[in-house]
Amino acid sequence: MSYVILFFYSSTYVLIKKARIESEFLSKKLKENFFIVSDISVIISTAVLSLVFTSVSGYYGLVCIYFDTLCYRLKVQIRNVKDSMDCGRIIYAYLKIRKIMESLEHFMCSSAFVMVVSSMTGMFYMGYNMIFIPKDGYIDYLCYLSGGLFLFSIIAIIIASASAANRGAELAKEAVMSLPGIFPKCYNELKVILRKDCKQQLFLTLWNMYKIDRSLIITAMGVLANYGILVATLGTVINRSN
């Protein structure tokens, strides 16, 4: 919402408002109504998008943190296990944890992809306007900077939490797969059970296309920088040709 507040005080909004006033296609009364409707639509659309992105990314992040906590507790239990009779309970707990990750991946992988791509697009728009569009004061910079920081926070929440969950899942699987080595007497029985139920590795992804890890943040920033350089180069070439 800080972006909207600053936007109404920015030079960009002043130019848009001036263009509306000088328009010859609208009557004076219609212009006033159009101003009100357009301003309200900007406020509502920004508020709704901010609420949706914040709530969905927050929910996604909290579930990932909860999942990572469960994986950590499972590793502690395996580290302290003393009796082979507890292996069945530990494997059952691991399978229940896997179900949580499967459900999160099934229902949220597309939402995570849409939010990351949309936030990257918004960050590119904010960065382009902040660098290449002429400005009259610091409010313009604060406007685009606040919007860019909000979008970056959405990306950071999704990627950081999901990468932590993926790392926790890997360590939990390694701990569970080490049970046959901890109890050699039950080696064959445990090996058969683990191969049957725990062999497949699950990951949180972006729409089943890209495994989420911490390096994705650097990759995303690199993509934005490359597109920024490309657009700047094209703009320079066009200006020279004209």
PDB file of C-alpha atoms in Angstrom:
ATOM      1  CA  MET A   1       0.000   0.000   0.000  1.00  0.00           C
ATOM      2  CA  SER A   2       2.956   2.335   0.498  1.00  0.00           C
ATOM      3  CA  TYR A   3       3.519   2.132  -3.255  1.00  0.00           C
ATOM      4  CA  VAL A   4      -0.017   3.422  -3.927  1.00  0.00           C
ATOM      5  CA  ILE A   5       0.303   6.258  -1.422  1.00  0.00           C
ATOM      6  CA  LEU A   6       3.619   7.374  -2.890  1.00  0.00           C
ATOM      7  CA  PHE A   7       2.305   6.915  -6.427  1.00  0.00           C
ATOM      8  CA  PHE A   8      -0.423   9.511  -5.871  1.00  0.00           C
ATOM      9  CA  TYR A   9       2.285  12.034  -4.914  1.00  0.00           C
ATOM     10  CA  SER A  10       4.707  11.109  -7.686  1.00  0.00           C
ATOM     11  CA  SER A  11       5.402  13.037 -10.872  1.00  0.00           C
ATOM     12  CA  THR A  12       4.123  10.102 -12.919  1.00  0.00           C
ATOM     13  CA  TYR A  13       0.661  10.475 -11.428  1.00  0.00           C
ATOM     14  CA  VAL A  14       0.811  14.232 -11.996  1.00  0.00           C
ATOM     15  CA  LEU A  15       1.587  13.674 -15.682  1.00  0.00           C
ATOM     16  CA  ILE A  16      -1.221  11.133 -16.019  1.00  0.00           C
ATOM     17  CA  LYS A  17      -3.659  13.485 -14.333  1.00  0.00           C
ATOM     18  CA  LYS A  18      -2.551  16.362 -16.544  1.00  0.00           C
ATOM     19  CA  ALA A  19      -3.062  14.256 -19.670  1.00  0.00           C
ATOM     20  CA  ARG A  20      -6.575  13.385 -18.532  1.00  0.00           C
ATOM     21  CA  ILE A  21      -7.431  17.020 -17.869  1.00  0.00           C
ATOM     22  CA  GLU A  22      -6.152  18.130 -21.262  1.00  0.00           C
ATOM     23  CA  SER A  23      -7.990  15.358 -23.060  1.00  0.00           C
ATOM     24  CA  GLU A  24     -10.521  16.632 -25.597  1.00  0.00           C
ATOM     25  CA  PHE A  25     -12.491  13.406 -25.778  1.00  0.00           C
ATOM     26  CA  LEU A  26     -14.063  13.690 -22.323  1.00  0.00           C
ATOM     27  CA  SER A  27     -16.400  16.289 -20.896  1.00  0.00           C
ATOM     28  CA  LYS A  28     -15.536  18.094 -17.667  1.00  0.00           C
ATOM     29  CA  LYS A  29     -18.043  16.137 -15.589  1.00  0.00           C
ATOM     30  CA  LEU A  30     -16.978  12.868 -17.146  1.00  0.00           C
ATOM     31  CA  LYS A  31     -13.351  13.692 -16.410  1.00  0.00           C
ATOM     32  CA  GLU A  32     -14.110  14.160 -12.712  1.00  0.00           C
ATOM     33  CA  ASN A  33     -15.957  10.856 -12.526  1.00  0.00           C
ATOM     34  CA  PHE A  34     -13.200   9.165 -14.488  1.00  0.00           C
ATOM     35  CA  PHE A  35     -10.584  10.470 -12.030  1.00  0.00           C
ATOM     36  CA  ILE A  36     -12.489   9.064  -9.073  1.00  0.00           C
ATOM     37  CA  VAL A  37     -13.159   5.687 -10.675  1.00  0.00           C
ATOM     38  CA  SER A  38      -9.590   5.254 -11.906  1.00  0.00           C
ATOM     39  CA  ASP A  39      -8.072   6.208  -8.547  1.00  0.00           C
ATOM     40  CA  ILE A  40     -10.392   3.862  -6.670  1.00  0.00           C
ATOM     41  CA  SER A  41      -9.626   1.041  -9.109  1.00  0.00           C
ATOM     42  CA  VAL A  42      -5.882   1.542  -8.603  1.00  0.00           C
ATOM     43  CA  ILE A  43      -6.284   1.429  -4.823  1.00  0.00           C
ATOM     44  CA  ILE A  44      -8.551  -1.628  -4.845  1.00  0.00           C
ATOM     45  CA  SER A  45      -6.518  -3.615  -7.376  1.00  0.00           C
ATOM     46  CA  THR A  46      -3.255  -2.909  -5.561  1.00  0.00           C
ATOM     47  CA  ALA A  47      -4.775  -3.758  -2.178  1.00  0.00           C
ATOM     48  CA  VAL A  48      -6.274  -7.011  -3.458  1.00  0.00           C
ATOM     49  CA  LEU A  49      -3.070  -8.109  -5.181  1.00  0.00           C
ATOM     50  CA  SER A  50      -0.997  -7.216  -2.129  1.00  0.00           C
ATOM     51  CA  LEU A  51      -3.362  -9.113   0.156  1.00  0.00           C
ATOM     52  CA  VAL A  52      -3.423 -12.182  -2.094  1.00  0.00           C
ATOM     53  CA  PHE A  53       0.333 -12.283  -2.620  1.00  0.00           C
ATOM     54  CA  THR A  54       1.078 -11.647   1.052  1.00  0.00           C
ATOM     55  CA  SER A  55      -1.383 -14.228   2.359  1.00  0.00           C
ATOM     56  CA  VAL A  56      -0.472 -16.959  -0.136  1.00  0.00           C
ATOM     57  CA  SER A  57       3.283 -16.469   0.217  1.00  0.00           C
ATOM     58  CA  GLY A  58       2.925 -16.262   4.004  1.00  0.00           C
ATOM     59  CA  TYR A  59       0.924 -19.485   4.110  1.00  0.00           C
ATOM     60  CA  TYR A  60       3.413 -21.196   1.808  1.00  0.00           C
ATOM     61  CA  GLY A  61       6.327 -20.026   3.922  1.00  0.00           C
ATOM     62  CA  LEU A  62       4.745 -21.092   7.220  1.00  0.00           C
ATOM     63  CA  VAL A  63       3.950 -24.571   5.911  1.00  0.00           C
ATOM     64  CA  CYS A  64       7.525 -24.913   4.667  1.00  0.00           C
ATOM     65  CA  ILE A  65       8.878 -23.839   8.053  1.00  0.00           C
ATOM     66  CA  TYR A  66       6.557 -26.319   9.776  1.00  0.00           C
ATOM     67  CA  PHE A  67       7.733 -29.059   7.424  1.00  0.00           C
ATOM     68  CA  ASP A  68      11.390 -28.210   8.042  1.00  0.00           C
ATOM     69  CA  THR A  69      10.757 -28.344  11.799  1.00  0.00           C
ATOM     70  CA  LEU A  70       9.182 -31.788  11.494  1.00  0.00           C
ATOM     71  CA  CYS A  71      12.167 -33.014   9.504  1.00  0.00           C
ATOM     72  CA  TYR A  72      14.548 -31.690  12.139  1.00  0.00           C
ATOM     73  CA  ARG A  73      12.637 -33.423  14.942  1.00  0.00           C
ATOM     74  CA  LEU A  74      12.641 -36.649  12.968  1.00  0.00           C
ATOM     75  CA  LYS A  75      16.410 -36.450  12.564  1.00  0.00           C
ATOM     76  CA  VAL A  76      16.785 -35.937  16.310  1.00  0.00           C
ATOM     77  CA  GLN A  77      14.633 -39.003  16.983  1.00  0.00           C
ATOM     78  CA  ILE A  78      16.708 -41.120  14.609  1.00  0.00           C
ATOM     79  CA  ARG A  79      19.901 -39.864  16.208  1.00  0.00           C
ATOM     80  CA  ASN A  80      18.650 -40.910  19.650  1.00  0.00           C
ATOM     81  CA  VAL A  81      16.937 -44.168  18.675  1.00  0.00           C
ATOM     82  CA  LYS A  82      18.020 -47.124  20.809  1.00  0.00           C
ATOM     83  CA  ASP A  83      15.637 -49.943  19.977  1.00  0.00           C
ATOM     84  CA  SER A  84      14.955 -51.498  16.586  1.00  0.00           C
ATOM     85  CA  MET A  85      11.280 -51.662  17.544  1.00  0.00           C
ATOM     86  CA  ASP A  86      11.123 -47.880  17.127  1.00  0.00           C
ATOM     87  CA  CYS A  87      12.084 -48.091  13.460  1.00  0.00           C
ATOM     88  CA  GLY A  88       8.517 -48.779  12.356  1.00  0.00           C
ATOM     89  CA  ARG A  89       7.262 -45.714  14.207  1.00  0.00           C
ATOM     90  CA  ILE A  90      10.022 -43.563  12.718  1.00  0.00           C
ATOM     91  CA  ILE A  91       9.373 -44.770   9.173  1.00  0.00           C
ATOM     92  CA  TYR A  92       5.649 -44.177   9.630  1.00  0.00           C
ATOM     93  CA  ALA A  93       6.351 -40.634  10.857  1.00  0.00           C
ATOM     94  CA  TYR A  94       8.601 -40.029   7.852  1.00  0.00           C
ATOM     95  CA  LEU A  95       5.888 -41.189   5.460  1.00  0.00           C
ATOM     96  CA  LYS A  96       3.401 -38.833   7.123  1.00  0.00           C
ATOM     97  CA  ILE A  97       5.856 -35.974   6.682  1.00  0.00           C
ATOM     98  CA  ARG A  98       6.250 -36.910   3.019  1.00  0.00           C
ATOM     99  CA  LYS A  99       2.478 -36.672   2.631  1.00  0.00           C
ATOM    100  CA  ILE A 100       2.608 -33.063   3.816  1.00  0.00           C
ATOM    101  CA  MET A 101       5.232 -32.243   1.210  1.00  0.00           C
ATOM    102  CA  GLU A 102       3.323 -34.068  -1.518  1.00  0.00           C
ATOM    103  CA  SER A 103       0.166 -32.110  -0.717  1.00  0.00           C
ATOM    104  CA  LEU A 104       2.018 -28.793  -0.616  1.00  0.00           C
ATOM    105  CA  GLU A 105       3.728 -29.516  -3.921  1.00  0.00           C
ATOM    106  CA  HIS A 106       0.504 -30.679  -5.562  1.00  0.00           C
ATOM    107  CA  PHE A 107      -1.633 -27.721  -4.536  1.00  0.00           C
ATOM    108  CA  MET A 108       0.897 -24.879  -4.381  1.00  0.00           C
ATOM    109  CA  CYS A 109       3.551 -25.473  -7.050  1.00  0.00           C
ATOM    110  CA  SER A 110       1.576 -23.552  -9.684  1.00  0.00           C
ATOM    111  CA  SER A 111       0.781 -20.721  -7.257  1.00  0.00           C
ATOM    112  CA  ALA A 112       4.445 -20.449  -6.301  1.00  0.00           C
ATOM    113  CA  PHE A 113       5.398 -20.270  -9.976  1.00  0.00           C
ATOM    114  CA  VAL A 114       2.830 -17.560 -10.731  1.00  0.00           C
ATOM    115  CA  MET A 115       3.873 -15.465  -7.737  1.00  0.00           C
ATOM    116  CA  VAL A 116       7.585 -15.722  -8.503  1.00  0.00           C
ATOM    117  CA  VAL A 117       7.162 -14.885 -12.195  1.00  0.00           C
ATOM    118  CA  SER A 118       4.686 -12.075 -11.477  1.00  0.00           C
ATOM    119  CA  SER A 119       6.944 -10.615  -8.801  1.00  0.00           C
ATOM    120  CA  MET A 120       9.942 -10.760 -11.135  1.00  0.00           C
ATOM    121  CA  THR A 121       7.933  -8.995 -13.833  1.00  0.00           C
ATOM    122  CA  GLY A 122       6.862  -6.349 -11.352  1.00  0.00           C
ATOM    123  CA  MET A 123      10.436  -5.877 -10.150  1.00  0.00           C
ATOM    124  CA  PHE A 124      11.580  -5.410 -13.734  1.00  0.00           C
ATOM    125  CA  TYR A 125       8.880  -2.786 -14.250  1.00  0.00           C
ATOM    126  CA  MET A 126       9.821  -0.986 -11.040  1.00  0.00           C
ATOM    127  CA  GLY A 127      13.526  -1.085 -11.817  1.00  0.00           C
ATOM    128  CA  TYR A 128      13.052   0.085 -15.394  1.00  0.00           C
ATOM    129  CA  ASN A 129      10.918   3.033 -14.323  1.00  0.00           C
ATOM    130  CA  MET A 130      13.291   3.957 -11.520  1.00  0.00           C
ATOM    131  CA  ILE A 131      16.335   3.975 -13.821  1.00  0.00           C
ATOM    132  CA  PHE A 132      15.107   5.109 -17.233  1.00  0.00           C
ATOM    133  CA  ILE A 133      11.979   7.225 -16.646  1.00  0.00           C
ATOM    134  CA  PRO A 134      12.672  10.918 -15.826  1.00  0.00           C
ATOM    135  CA  LYS A 135      11.728  11.933 -12.286  1.00  0.00           C
ATOM    136  CA  ASP A 136      11.208  15.191 -10.445  1.00  0.00           C
ATOM    137  CA  GLY A 137      11.943  14.227  -6.862  1.00  0.00           C
ATOM    138  CA  TYR A 138      12.781  11.610  -4.285  1.00  0.00           C
ATOM    139  CA  ILE A 139       9.130  10.544  -3.944  1.00  0.00           C
ATOM    140  CA  ASP A 140       9.297   8.940  -7.383  1.00  0.00           C
ATOM    141  CA  TYR A 141      12.311   6.892  -6.330  1.00  0.00           C
ATOM    142  CA  LEU A 142      10.664   5.899  -3.044  1.00  0.00           C
ATOM    143  CA  CYS A 143       7.525   4.859  -4.918  1.00  0.00           C
ATOM    144  CA  TYR A 144       9.285   2.389  -7.195  1.00  0.00           C
ATOM    145  CA  LEU A 145      11.721   1.317  -4.483  1.00  0.00           C
ATOM    146  CA  SER A 146       8.913   0.407  -2.072  1.00  0.00           C
ATOM    147  CA  GLY A 147       7.123  -1.563  -4.778  1.00  0.00           C
ATOM    148  CA  GLY A 148      10.309  -3.379  -5.739  1.00  0.00           C
ATOM    149  CA  LEU A 149      11.129  -4.253  -2.131  1.00  0.00           C
ATOM    150  CA  PHE A 150       7.646  -5.653  -1.574  1.00  0.00           C
ATOM    151  CA  LEU A 151       7.890  -7.853  -4.661  1.00  0.00           C
ATOM    152  CA  PHE A 152      11.393  -8.969  -3.706  1.00  0.00           C
ATOM    153  CA  SER A 153      10.119  -9.948  -0.255  1.00  0.00           C
ATOM    154  CA  ILE A 154       7.507 -12.200  -1.893  1.00  0.00           C
ATOM    155  CA  ILE A 155      10.197 -13.936  -3.944  1.00  0.00           C
ATOM    156  CA  ALA A 156      12.501 -14.236  -0.936  1.00  0.00           C
ATOM    157  CA  ILE A 157       9.800 -15.752   1.287  1.00  0.00           C
ATOM    158  CA  ILE A 158       8.886 -18.397  -1.280  1.00  0.00           C
ATOM    159  CA  ILE A 159      12.408 -19.346  -2.297  1.00  0.00           C
ATOM    160  CA  ALA A 160      14.003 -19.213   1.163  1.00  0.00           C
ATOM    161  CA  SER A 161      11.274 -21.236   2.869  1.00  0.00           C
ATOM    162  CA  ALA A 162      10.941 -23.792   0.060  1.00  0.00           C
ATOM    163  CA  SER A 163      14.704 -24.279  -0.208  1.00  0.00           C
ATOM    164  CA  ALA A 164      14.875 -24.858   3.559  1.00  0.00           C
ATOM    165  CA  ALA A 165      12.068 -27.410   3.276  1.00  0.00           C
ATOM    166  CA  ASN A 166      13.839 -29.178   0.405  1.00  0.00           C
ATOM    167  CA  ARG A 167      17.063 -29.289   2.367  1.00  0.00           C
ATOM    168  CA  GLY A 168      15.228 -30.624   5.411  1.00  0.00           C
ATOM    169  CA  ALA A 169      13.579 -33.311   3.283  1.00  0.00           C
ATOM    170  CA  GLU A 170      16.955 -34.419   1.925  1.00  0.00           C
ATOM    171  CA  LEU A 171      18.501 -34.658   5.393  1.00  0.00           C
ATOM    172  CA  ALA A 172      15.451 -36.461   6.773  1.00  0.00           C
ATOM    173  CA  LYS A 173      15.615 -39.020   3.983  1.00  0.00           C
ATOM    174  CA  GLU A 174      19.331 -39.557   4.570  1.00  0.00           C
ATOM    175  CA  ALA A 175      18.643 -40.099   8.267  1.00  0.00           C
ATOM    176  CA  VAL A 176      15.842 -42.590   7.586  1.00  0.00           C
ATOM    177  CA  MET A 177      17.912 -44.461   5.011  1.00  0.00           C
ATOM    178  CA  SER A 178      20.659 -44.848   7.620  1.00  0.00           C
ATOM    179  CA  LEU A 179      18.434 -46.975   9.879  1.00  0.00           C
ATOM    180  CA  PRO A 180      19.617 -50.315   8.399  1.00  0.00           C
ATOM    181  CA  GLY A 181      23.172 -49.376   9.285  1.00  0.00           C
ATOM    182  CA  ILE A 182      22.190 -48.485  12.845  1.00  0.00           C
ATOM    183  CA  PHE A 183      20.496 -51.864  13.386  1.00  0.00           C
ATOM    184  CA  PRO A 184      22.452 -54.486  11.404  1.00  0.00           C
ATOM    185  CA  LYS A 185      20.300 -57.322  12.750  1.00  0.00           C
ATOM    186  CA  CYS A 186      17.271 -55.897  10.936  1.00  0.00           C
ATOM    187  CA  TYR A 187      19.257 -54.756   7.917  1.00  0.00           C
ATOM    188  CA  ASN A 188      17.455 -56.794   5.264  1.00  0.00           C
ATOM    189  CA  GLU A 189      13.948 -56.114   6.593  1.00  0.00           C
ATOM    190  CA  LEU A 190      14.545 -52.373   6.907  1.00  0.00           C
ATOM    191  CA  LYS A 191      16.199 -52.203   3.502  1.00  0.00           C
ATOM    192  CA  VAL A 192      13.191 -53.798   1.827  1.00  0.00           C
ATOM    193  CA  ILE A 193      10.764 -51.420   3.544  1.00  0.00           C
ATOM    194  CA  LEU A 194      12.833 -48.347   2.756  1.00  0.00           C
ATOM    195  CA  ARG A 195      13.304 -49.297  -0.890  1.00  0.00           C
ATOM    196  CA  LYS A 196       9.583 -49.838  -1.253  1.00  0.00           C
ATOM    197  CA  ASP A 197       8.230 -46.740   0.484  1.00  0.00           C
ATOM    198  CA  CYS A 198      11.029 -44.206   0.932  1.00  0.00           C
ATOM    199  CA  LYS A 199      13.215 -44.429  -2.145  1.00  0.00           C
ATOM    200  CA  GLN A 200      11.660 -41.599  -4.153  1.00  0.00           C
ATOM    201  CA  GLN A 201      12.913 -38.118  -3.310  1.00  0.00           C
ATOM    202  CA  LEU A 202      10.365 -35.299  -3.215  1.00  0.00           C
ATOM    203  CA  PHE A 203      11.087 -31.641  -3.864  1.00  0.00           C
ATOM    204  CA  LEU A 204       9.153 -28.413  -3.834  1.00  0.00           C
ATOM    205  CA  THR A 205       9.235 -26.987  -7.337  1.00  0.00           C
ATOM    206  CA  LEU A 206       7.937 -24.162  -9.472  1.00  0.00           C
ATOM    207  CA  TRP A 207       5.117 -25.856 -11.391  1.00  0.00           C
ATOM    208  CA  ASN A 208       7.049 -29.160 -11.563  1.00  0.00           C
ATOM    209  CA  MET A 209       9.651 -27.484 -13.765  1.00  0.00           C
ATOM    210  CA  TYR A 210      12.375 -26.188 -11.465  1.00  0.00           C
ATOM    211  CA  LYS A 211      13.521 -27.413  -8.074  1.00  0.00           C
ATOM    212  CA  ILE A 212      13.533 -24.539  -5.604  1.00  0.00           C
ATOM    213  CA  ASP A 213      16.872 -23.860  -3.948  1.00  0.00           C
ATOM    214  CA  ARG A 214      18.681 -20.820  -2.615  1.00  0.00           C
ATOM    215  CA  SER A 215      20.575 -20.237  -5.833  1.00  0.00           C
ATOM    216  CA  LEU A 216      17.249 -19.448  -7.504  1.00  0.00           C
ATOM    217  CA  ILE A 217      17.322 -15.975  -5.933  1.00  0.00           C
ATOM    218  CA  ILE A 218      20.658 -15.243  -7.613  1.00  0.00           C
ATOM    219  CA  THR A 219      19.351 -16.716 -10.860  1.00  0.00           C
ATOM    220  CA  ALA A 220      16.246 -14.526 -10.720  1.00  0.00           C
ATOM    221  CA  MET A 221      18.278 -11.385 -10.077  1.00  0.00           C
ATOM    222  CA  GLY A 222      20.610 -12.336 -12.925  1.00  0.00           C
ATOM    223  CA  VAL A 223      17.669 -12.740 -15.300  1.00  0.00           C
ATOM    224  CA  LEU A 224      16.348  -9.310 -14.339  1.00  0.00           C
ATOM    225  CA  ALA A 225      19.785  -7.763 -14.842  1.00  0.00           C
ATOM    226  CA  ASN A 226      20.159  -9.411 -18.265  1.00  0.00           C
ATOM    227  CA  TYR A 227      16.765  -8.196 -19.440  1.00  0.00           C
ATOM    228  CA  GLY A 228      17.544  -4.729 -18.110  1.00  0.00           C
ATOM    229  CA  ILE A 229      20.800  -4.605 -20.049  1.00  0.00           C
ATOM    230  CA  LEU A 230      19.012  -5.898 -23.157  1.00  0.00           C
ATOM    231  CA  VAL A 231      16.278  -3.261 -22.954  1.00  0.00           C
ATOM    232  CA  ALA A 232      18.819  -0.510 -22.309  1.00  0.00           C
ATOM    233  CA  THR A 233      20.884  -1.652 -25.295  1.00  0.00           C
ATOM    234  CA  LEU A 234      17.838  -1.736 -27.566  1.00  0.00           C
ATOM    235  CA  GLY A 235      16.844   1.732 -26.398  1.00  0.00           C
ATOM    236  CA  THR A 236      20.311   3.077 -27.163  1.00  0.00           C
ATOM    237  CA  VAL A 237      20.296   1.516 -30.635  1.00  0.00           C
ATOM    238  CA  ILE A 238      16.848   2.935 -31.420  1.00  0.00           C
ATOM    239  CA  ASN A 239      17.845   6.418 -30.248  1.00  0.00           C
ATOM    240  CA  ARG A 240      20.977   6.362 -32.391  1.00  0.00           C
ATOM    241  CA  SER A 241      19.061   5.198 -35.456  1.00  0.00           C
ATOM    242  CA  ASN A 242      16.586   8.053 -35.021  1.00  0.00           C
TER     243      ASN A 242
END
